[in-house]
PDB file of C-alpha atoms in Angstrom:
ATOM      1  CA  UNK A   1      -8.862 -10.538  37.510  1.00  0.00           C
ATOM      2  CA  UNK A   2     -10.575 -12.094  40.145  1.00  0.00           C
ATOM      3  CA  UNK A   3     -14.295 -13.594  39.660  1.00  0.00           C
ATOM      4  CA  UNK A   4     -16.927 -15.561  41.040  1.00  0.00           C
ATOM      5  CA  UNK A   5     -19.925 -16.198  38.222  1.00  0.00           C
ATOM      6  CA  UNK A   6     -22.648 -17.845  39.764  1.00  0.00           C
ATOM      7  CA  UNK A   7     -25.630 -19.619  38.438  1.00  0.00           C
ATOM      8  CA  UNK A   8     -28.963 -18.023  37.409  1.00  0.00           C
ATOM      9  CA  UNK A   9     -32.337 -17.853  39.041  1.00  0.00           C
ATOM     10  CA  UNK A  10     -34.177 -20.774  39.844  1.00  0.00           C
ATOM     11  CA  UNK A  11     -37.793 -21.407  39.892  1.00  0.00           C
ATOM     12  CA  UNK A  12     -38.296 -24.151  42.788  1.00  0.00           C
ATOM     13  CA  UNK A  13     -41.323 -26.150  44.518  1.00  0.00           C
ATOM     14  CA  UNK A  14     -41.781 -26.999  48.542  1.00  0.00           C
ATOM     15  CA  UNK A  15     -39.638 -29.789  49.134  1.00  0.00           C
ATOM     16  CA  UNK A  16     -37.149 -30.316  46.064  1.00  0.00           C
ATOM     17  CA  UNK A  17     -33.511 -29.778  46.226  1.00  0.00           C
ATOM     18  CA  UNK A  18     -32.021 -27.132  44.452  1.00  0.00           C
ATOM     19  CA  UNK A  19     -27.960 -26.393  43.993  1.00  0.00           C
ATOM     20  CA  UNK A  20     -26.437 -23.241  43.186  1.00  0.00           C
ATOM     21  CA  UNK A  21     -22.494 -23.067  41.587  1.00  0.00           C
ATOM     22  CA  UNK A  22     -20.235 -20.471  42.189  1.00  0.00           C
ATOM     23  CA  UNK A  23     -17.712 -20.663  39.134  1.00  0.00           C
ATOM     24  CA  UNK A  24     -14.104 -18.875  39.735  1.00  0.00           C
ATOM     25  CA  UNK A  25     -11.246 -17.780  37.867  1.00  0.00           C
ATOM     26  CA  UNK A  26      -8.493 -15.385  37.863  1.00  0.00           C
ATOM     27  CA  UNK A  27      -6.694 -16.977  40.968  1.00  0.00           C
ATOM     28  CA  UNK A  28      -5.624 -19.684  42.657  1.00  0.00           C
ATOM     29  CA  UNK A  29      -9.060 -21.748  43.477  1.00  0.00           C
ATOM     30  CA  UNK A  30      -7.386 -24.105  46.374  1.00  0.00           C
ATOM     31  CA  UNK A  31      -5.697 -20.690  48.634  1.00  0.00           C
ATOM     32  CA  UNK A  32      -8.678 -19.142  49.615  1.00  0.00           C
ATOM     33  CA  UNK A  33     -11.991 -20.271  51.562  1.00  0.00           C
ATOM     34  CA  UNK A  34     -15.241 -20.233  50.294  1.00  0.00           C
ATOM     35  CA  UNK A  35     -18.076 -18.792  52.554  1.00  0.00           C
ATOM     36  CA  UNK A  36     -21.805 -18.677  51.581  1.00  0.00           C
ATOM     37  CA  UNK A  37     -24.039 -15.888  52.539  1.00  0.00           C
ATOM     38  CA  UNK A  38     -27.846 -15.526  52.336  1.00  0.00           C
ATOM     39  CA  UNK A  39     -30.189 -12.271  51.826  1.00  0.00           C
ATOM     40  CA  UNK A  40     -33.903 -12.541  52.001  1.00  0.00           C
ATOM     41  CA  UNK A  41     -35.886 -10.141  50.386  1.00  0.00           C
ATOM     42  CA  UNK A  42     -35.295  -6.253  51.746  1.00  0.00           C
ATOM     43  CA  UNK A  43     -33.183  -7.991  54.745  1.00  0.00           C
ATOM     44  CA  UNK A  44     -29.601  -7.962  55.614  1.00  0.00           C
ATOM     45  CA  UNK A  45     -26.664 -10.046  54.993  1.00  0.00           C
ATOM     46  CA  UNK A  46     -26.480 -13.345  56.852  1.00  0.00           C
ATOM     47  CA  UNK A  47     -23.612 -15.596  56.981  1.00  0.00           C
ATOM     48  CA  UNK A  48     -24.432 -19.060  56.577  1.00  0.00           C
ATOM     49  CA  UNK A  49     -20.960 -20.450  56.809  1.00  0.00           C
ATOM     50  CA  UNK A  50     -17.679 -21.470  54.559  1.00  0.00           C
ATOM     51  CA  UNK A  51     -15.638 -24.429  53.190  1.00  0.00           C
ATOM     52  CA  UNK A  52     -12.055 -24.855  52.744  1.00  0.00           C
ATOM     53  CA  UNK A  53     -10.843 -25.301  49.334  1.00  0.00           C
ATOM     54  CA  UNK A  54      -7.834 -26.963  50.604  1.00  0.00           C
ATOM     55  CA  UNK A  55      -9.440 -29.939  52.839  1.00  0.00           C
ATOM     56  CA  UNK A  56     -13.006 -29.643  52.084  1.00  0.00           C
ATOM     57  CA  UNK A  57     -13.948 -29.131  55.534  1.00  0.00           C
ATOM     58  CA  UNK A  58     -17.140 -27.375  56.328  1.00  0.00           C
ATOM     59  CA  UNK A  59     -18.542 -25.013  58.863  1.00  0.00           C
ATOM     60  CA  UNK A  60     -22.420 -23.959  59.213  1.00  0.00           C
ATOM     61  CA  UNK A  61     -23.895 -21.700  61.568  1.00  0.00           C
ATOM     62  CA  UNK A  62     -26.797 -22.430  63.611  1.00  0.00           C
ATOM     63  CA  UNK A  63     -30.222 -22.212  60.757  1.00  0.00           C
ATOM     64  CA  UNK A  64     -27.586 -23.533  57.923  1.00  0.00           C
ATOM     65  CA  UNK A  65     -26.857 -27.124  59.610  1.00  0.00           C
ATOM     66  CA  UNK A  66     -28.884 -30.160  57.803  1.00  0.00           C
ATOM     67  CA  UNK A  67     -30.680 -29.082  54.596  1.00  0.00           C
ATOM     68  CA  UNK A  68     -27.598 -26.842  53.420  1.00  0.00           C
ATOM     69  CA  UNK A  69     -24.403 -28.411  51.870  1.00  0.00           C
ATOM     70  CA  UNK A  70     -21.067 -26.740  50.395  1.00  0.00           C
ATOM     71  CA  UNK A  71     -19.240 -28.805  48.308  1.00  0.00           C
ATOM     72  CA  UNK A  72     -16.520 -27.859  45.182  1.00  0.00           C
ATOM     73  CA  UNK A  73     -15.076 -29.345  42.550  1.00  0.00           C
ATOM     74  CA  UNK A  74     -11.744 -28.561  42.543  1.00  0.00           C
ATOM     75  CA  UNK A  75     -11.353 -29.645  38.744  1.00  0.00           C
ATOM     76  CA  UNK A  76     -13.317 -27.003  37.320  1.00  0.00           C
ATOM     77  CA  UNK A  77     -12.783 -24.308  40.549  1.00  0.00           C
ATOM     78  CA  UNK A  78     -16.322 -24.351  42.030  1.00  0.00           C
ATOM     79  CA  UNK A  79     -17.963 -24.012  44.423  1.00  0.00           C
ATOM     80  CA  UNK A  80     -21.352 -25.079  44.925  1.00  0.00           C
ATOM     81  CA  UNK A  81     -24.361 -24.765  47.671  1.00  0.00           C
ATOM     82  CA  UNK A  82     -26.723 -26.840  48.014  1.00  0.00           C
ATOM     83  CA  UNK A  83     -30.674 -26.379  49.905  1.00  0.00           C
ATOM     84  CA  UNK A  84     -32.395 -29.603  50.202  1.00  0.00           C
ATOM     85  CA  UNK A  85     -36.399 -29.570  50.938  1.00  0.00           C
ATOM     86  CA  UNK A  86     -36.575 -26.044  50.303  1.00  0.00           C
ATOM     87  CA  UNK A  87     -39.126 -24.381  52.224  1.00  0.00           C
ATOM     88  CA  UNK A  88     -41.036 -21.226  51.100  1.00  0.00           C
ATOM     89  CA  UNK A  89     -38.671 -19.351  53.489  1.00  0.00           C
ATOM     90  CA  UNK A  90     -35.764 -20.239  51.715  1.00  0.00           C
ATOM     91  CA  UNK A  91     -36.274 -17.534  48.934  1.00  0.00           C
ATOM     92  CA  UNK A  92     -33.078 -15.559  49.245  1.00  0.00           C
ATOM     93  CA  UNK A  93     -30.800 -14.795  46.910  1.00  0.00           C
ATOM     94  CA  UNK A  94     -27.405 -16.603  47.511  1.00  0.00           C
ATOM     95  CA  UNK A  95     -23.733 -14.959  47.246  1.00  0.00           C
ATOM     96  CA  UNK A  96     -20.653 -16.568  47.363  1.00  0.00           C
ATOM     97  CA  UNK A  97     -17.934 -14.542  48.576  1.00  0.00           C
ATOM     98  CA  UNK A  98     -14.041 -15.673  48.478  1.00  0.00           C
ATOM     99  CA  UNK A  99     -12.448 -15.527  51.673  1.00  0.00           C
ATOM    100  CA  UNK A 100      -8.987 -14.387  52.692  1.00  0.00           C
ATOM    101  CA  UNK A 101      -5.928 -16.262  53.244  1.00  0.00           C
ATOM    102  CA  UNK A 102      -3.392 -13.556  54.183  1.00  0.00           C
ATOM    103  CA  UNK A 103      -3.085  -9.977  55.260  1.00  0.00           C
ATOM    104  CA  UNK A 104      -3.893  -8.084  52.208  1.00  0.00           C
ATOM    105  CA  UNK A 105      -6.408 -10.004  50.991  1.00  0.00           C
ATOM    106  CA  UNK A 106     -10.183  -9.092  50.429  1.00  0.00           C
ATOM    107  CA  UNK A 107     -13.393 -10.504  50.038  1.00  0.00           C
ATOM    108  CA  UNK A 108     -14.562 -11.048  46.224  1.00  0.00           C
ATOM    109  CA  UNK A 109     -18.567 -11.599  45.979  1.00  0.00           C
ATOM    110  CA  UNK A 110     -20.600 -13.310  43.390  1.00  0.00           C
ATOM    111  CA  UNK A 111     -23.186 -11.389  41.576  1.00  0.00           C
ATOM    112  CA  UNK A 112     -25.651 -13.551  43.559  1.00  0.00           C
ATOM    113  CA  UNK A 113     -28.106 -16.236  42.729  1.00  0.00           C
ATOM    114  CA  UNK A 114     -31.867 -16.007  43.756  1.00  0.00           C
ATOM    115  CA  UNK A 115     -33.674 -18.511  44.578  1.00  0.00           C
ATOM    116  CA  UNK A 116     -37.676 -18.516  44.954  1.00  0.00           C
ATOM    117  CA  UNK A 117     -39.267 -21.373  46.516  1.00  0.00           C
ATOM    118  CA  UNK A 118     -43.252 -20.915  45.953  1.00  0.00           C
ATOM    119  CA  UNK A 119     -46.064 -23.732  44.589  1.00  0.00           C
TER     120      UNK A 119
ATOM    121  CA  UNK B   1     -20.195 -11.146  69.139  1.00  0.00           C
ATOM    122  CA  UNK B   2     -22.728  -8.277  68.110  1.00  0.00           C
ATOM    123  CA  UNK B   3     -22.398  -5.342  65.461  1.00  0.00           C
ATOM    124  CA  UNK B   4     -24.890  -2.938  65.627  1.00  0.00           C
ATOM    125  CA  UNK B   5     -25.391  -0.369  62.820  1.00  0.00           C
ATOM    126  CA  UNK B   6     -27.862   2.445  62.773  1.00  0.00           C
ATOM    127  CA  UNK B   7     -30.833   1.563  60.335  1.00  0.00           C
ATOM    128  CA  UNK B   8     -30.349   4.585  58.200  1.00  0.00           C
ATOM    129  CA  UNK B   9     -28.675   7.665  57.831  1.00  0.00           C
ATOM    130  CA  UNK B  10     -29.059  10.723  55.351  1.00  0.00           C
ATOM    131  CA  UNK B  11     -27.045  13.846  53.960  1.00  0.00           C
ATOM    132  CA  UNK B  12     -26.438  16.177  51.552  1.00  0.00           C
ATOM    133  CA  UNK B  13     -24.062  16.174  48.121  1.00  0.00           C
ATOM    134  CA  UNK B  14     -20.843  17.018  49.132  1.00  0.00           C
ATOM    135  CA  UNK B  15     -21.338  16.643  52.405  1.00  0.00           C
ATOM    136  CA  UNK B  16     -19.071  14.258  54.839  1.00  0.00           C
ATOM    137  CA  UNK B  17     -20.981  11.134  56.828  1.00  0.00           C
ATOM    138  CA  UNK B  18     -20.070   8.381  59.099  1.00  0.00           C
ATOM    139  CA  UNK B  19     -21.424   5.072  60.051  1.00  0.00           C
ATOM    140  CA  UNK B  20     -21.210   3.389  62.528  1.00  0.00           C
ATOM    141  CA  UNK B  21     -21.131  -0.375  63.853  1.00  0.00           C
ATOM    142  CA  UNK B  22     -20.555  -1.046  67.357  1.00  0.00           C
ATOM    143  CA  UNK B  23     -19.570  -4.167  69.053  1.00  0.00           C
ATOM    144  CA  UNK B  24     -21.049  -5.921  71.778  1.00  0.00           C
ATOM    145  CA  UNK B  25     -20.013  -9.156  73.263  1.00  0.00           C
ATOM    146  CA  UNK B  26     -16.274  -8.777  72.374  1.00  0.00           C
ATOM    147  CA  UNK B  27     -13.693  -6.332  71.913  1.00  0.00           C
ATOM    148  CA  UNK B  28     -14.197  -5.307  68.169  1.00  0.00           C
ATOM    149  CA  UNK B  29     -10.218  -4.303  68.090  1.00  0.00           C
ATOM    150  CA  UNK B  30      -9.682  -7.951  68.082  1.00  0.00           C
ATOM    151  CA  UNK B  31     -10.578  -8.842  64.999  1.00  0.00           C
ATOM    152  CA  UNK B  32     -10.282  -6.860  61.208  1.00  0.00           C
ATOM    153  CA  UNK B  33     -13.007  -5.564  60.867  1.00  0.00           C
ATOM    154  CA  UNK B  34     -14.448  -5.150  56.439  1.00  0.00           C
ATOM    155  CA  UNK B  35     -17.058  -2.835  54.848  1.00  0.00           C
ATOM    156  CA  UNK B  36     -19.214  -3.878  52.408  1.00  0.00           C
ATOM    157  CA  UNK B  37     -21.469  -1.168  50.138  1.00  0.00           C
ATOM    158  CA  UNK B  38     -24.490  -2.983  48.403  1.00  0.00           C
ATOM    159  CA  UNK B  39     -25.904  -0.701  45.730  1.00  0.00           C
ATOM    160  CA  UNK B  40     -29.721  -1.489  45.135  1.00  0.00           C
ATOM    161  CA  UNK B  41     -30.118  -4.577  43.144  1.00  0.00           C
ATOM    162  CA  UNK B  42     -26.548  -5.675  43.418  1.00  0.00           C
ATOM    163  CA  UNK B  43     -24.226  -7.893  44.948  1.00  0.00           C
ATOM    164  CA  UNK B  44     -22.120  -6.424  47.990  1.00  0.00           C
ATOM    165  CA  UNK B  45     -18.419  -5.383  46.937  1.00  0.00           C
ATOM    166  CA  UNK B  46     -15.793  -4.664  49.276  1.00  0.00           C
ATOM    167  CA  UNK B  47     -14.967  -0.765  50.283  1.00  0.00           C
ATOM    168  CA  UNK B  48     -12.807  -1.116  53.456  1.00  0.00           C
ATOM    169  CA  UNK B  49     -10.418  -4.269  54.562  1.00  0.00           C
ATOM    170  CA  UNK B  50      -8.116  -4.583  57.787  1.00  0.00           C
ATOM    171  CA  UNK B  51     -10.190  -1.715  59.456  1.00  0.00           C
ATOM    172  CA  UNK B  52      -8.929   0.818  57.573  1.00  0.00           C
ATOM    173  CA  UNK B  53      -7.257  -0.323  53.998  1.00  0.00           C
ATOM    174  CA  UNK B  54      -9.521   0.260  50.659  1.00  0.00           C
ATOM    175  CA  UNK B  55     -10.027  -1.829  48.192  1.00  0.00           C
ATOM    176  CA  UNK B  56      -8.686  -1.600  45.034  1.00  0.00           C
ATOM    177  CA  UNK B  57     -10.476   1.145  42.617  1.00  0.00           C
ATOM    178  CA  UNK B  58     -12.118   2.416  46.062  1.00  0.00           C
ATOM    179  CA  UNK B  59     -11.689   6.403  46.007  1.00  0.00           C
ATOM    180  CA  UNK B  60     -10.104   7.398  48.672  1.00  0.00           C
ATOM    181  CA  UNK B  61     -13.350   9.743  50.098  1.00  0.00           C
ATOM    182  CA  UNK B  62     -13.951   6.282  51.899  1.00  0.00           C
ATOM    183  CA  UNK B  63     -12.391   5.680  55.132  1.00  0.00           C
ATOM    184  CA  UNK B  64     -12.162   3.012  57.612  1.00  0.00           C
ATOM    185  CA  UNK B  65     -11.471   3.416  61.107  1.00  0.00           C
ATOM    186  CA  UNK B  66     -11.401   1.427  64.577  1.00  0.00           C
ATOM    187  CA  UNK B  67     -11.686   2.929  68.017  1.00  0.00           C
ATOM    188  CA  UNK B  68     -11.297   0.847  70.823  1.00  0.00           C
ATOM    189  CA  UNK B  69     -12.498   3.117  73.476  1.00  0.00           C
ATOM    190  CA  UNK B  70     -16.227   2.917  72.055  1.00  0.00           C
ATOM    191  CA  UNK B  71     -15.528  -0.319  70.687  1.00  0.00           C
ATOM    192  CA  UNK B  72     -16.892   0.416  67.542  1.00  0.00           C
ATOM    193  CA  UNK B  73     -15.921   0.986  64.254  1.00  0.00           C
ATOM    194  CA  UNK B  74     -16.741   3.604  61.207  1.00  0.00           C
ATOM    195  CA  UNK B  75     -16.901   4.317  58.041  1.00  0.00           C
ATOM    196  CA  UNK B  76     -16.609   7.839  56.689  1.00  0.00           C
ATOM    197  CA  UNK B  77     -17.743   9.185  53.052  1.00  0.00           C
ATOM    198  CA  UNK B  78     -16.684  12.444  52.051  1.00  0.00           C
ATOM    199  CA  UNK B  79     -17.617  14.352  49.714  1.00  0.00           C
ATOM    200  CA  UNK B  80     -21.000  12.969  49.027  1.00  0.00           C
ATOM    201  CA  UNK B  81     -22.303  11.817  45.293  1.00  0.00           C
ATOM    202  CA  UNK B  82     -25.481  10.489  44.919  1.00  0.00           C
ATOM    203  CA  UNK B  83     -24.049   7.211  43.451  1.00  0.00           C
ATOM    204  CA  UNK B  84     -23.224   6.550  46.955  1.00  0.00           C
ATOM    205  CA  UNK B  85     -26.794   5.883  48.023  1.00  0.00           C
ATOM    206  CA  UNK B  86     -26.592   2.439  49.335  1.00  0.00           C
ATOM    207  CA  UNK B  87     -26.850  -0.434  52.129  1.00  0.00           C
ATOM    208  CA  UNK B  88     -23.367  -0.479  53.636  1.00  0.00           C
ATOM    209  CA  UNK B  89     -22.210  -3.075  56.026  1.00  0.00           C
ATOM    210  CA  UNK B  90     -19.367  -3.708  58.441  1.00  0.00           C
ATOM    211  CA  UNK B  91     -18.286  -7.166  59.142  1.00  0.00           C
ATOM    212  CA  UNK B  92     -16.018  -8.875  61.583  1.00  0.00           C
ATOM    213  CA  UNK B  93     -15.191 -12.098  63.208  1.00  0.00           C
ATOM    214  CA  UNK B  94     -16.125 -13.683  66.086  1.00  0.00           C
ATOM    215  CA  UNK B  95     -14.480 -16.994  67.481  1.00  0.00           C
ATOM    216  CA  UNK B  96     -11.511 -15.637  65.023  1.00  0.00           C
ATOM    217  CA  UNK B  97     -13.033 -16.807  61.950  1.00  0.00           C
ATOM    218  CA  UNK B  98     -16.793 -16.948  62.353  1.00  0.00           C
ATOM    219  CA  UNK B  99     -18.111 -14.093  60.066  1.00  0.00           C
ATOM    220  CA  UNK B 100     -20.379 -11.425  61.895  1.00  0.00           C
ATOM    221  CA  UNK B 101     -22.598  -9.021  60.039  1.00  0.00           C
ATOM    222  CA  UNK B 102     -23.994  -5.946  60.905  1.00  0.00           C
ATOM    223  CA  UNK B 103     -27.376  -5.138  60.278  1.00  0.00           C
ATOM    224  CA  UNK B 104     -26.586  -2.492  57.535  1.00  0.00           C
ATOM    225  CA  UNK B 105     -27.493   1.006  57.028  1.00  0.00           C
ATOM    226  CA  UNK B 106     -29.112   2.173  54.168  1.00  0.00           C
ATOM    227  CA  UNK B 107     -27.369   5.839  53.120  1.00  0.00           C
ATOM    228  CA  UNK B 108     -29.931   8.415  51.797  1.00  0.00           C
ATOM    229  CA  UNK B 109     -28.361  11.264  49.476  1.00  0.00           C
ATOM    230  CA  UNK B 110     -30.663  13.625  48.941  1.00  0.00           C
TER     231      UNK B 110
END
């Protein structure tokens, strides 16, 4: 069956980087995007954007672009997001949520990875 | 592209309700448009694909539909349990593959 295990919490200072993995299984890693969506605490769901598993390509939306990088490693099918000077409003928690590639398809979620950014 | 959801609704076990998310900005028929049900500290799954299909293990009191004419979309839970208390949210695409939230709606059985 299809699943996305992501990381656990992390505990994280002003300024350091932090990067979150999204580990799959149960299907064919390299078919199916990879998009990255953010939830602050008792808000909604906001998309930050997605990479391609099959050319690595990336997309952000406008508030994801330069501290926020997707990347995978197709070797071990992951997926992995990473915040770079985090800033106290980056405490979220993080899903990962496999995309579709034909009609049919649905989106699988992680269980989520939160991510508090206090000193 | 815009969904708009109403913050919350409320009914009774047993009862049928309906959300709603309506588009602005863009014809919502364009694009599939997916239902997500968050239960309270959990992860989204998804309840409703291609407007109207269910995922799998979804019971079939869920339904999706699309209606052009109000250029909005709903969901529709019948028969009411109180395990269906939840933040539910539609999602489409804008610029074909751009994902586009709605705000959510957080369903009150009481």
């Amino acid at each position: 069956q299809v699943q996305l295990v992501q990381s656990g919490s992390e505990l994280m200072e002003p300024g350091a980087p932090v990067k979150i993995s999204c580990k799959t299984s149960g299907y064919d890693f390299g078919t199916y995007p990879m998009n990255w969506i953010r939830q602050a605490p008792g808000q909604g769901l906001e998309w930050m954007g997605w990479i391609s598993t099959k050319t690595g390509k990336t997309t952000y939306v406008q508030g994801f672009t330069g501290r926020f990088v997707f990347s995978l490693d197709t070797s071990v099918s992951t997926a992995y997001l990473e915040i770079n000077s985090l800033k106290t409003e980056d405490t979220a928690v993080y899903y990962c949520a496999r995309g579709v590639d034909n009609q049919g398809d649905y989106v699988y979620w992680g269980q989520g990875s939160l991510v508090t950014v206090s000193s | 592209f815009i969904l708009t959801q109403p913050h919350s609704v409320s009914e009774s076990p047993g009862k049928t309700v309906t959300i709603s998310c309506t588009g602005s900005g863009g014809d919502i028929a364009t694009n599939y448009v997916q239902w997500y049900q968050q239960r309270p500290d959990s992860a989204p799954t998804t309840l409703i694909f291609e407007d109207d299909q269910r995922a799998s293990g979804v019971p079939d009191r869920f339904s999706g539909s699309v209606d052009s004419s109000s250029n909005s979309a709903s969901l529709t839970i019948s028969g009411l349990k109180t395990e269906d208390e939840a933040d539910y949210y539609c999602q489409s695409y804008d610029a074909d593959t751009l994902w586009v939230f709605g705000g959510g709606t957080k369903l009150t059985v009481l």
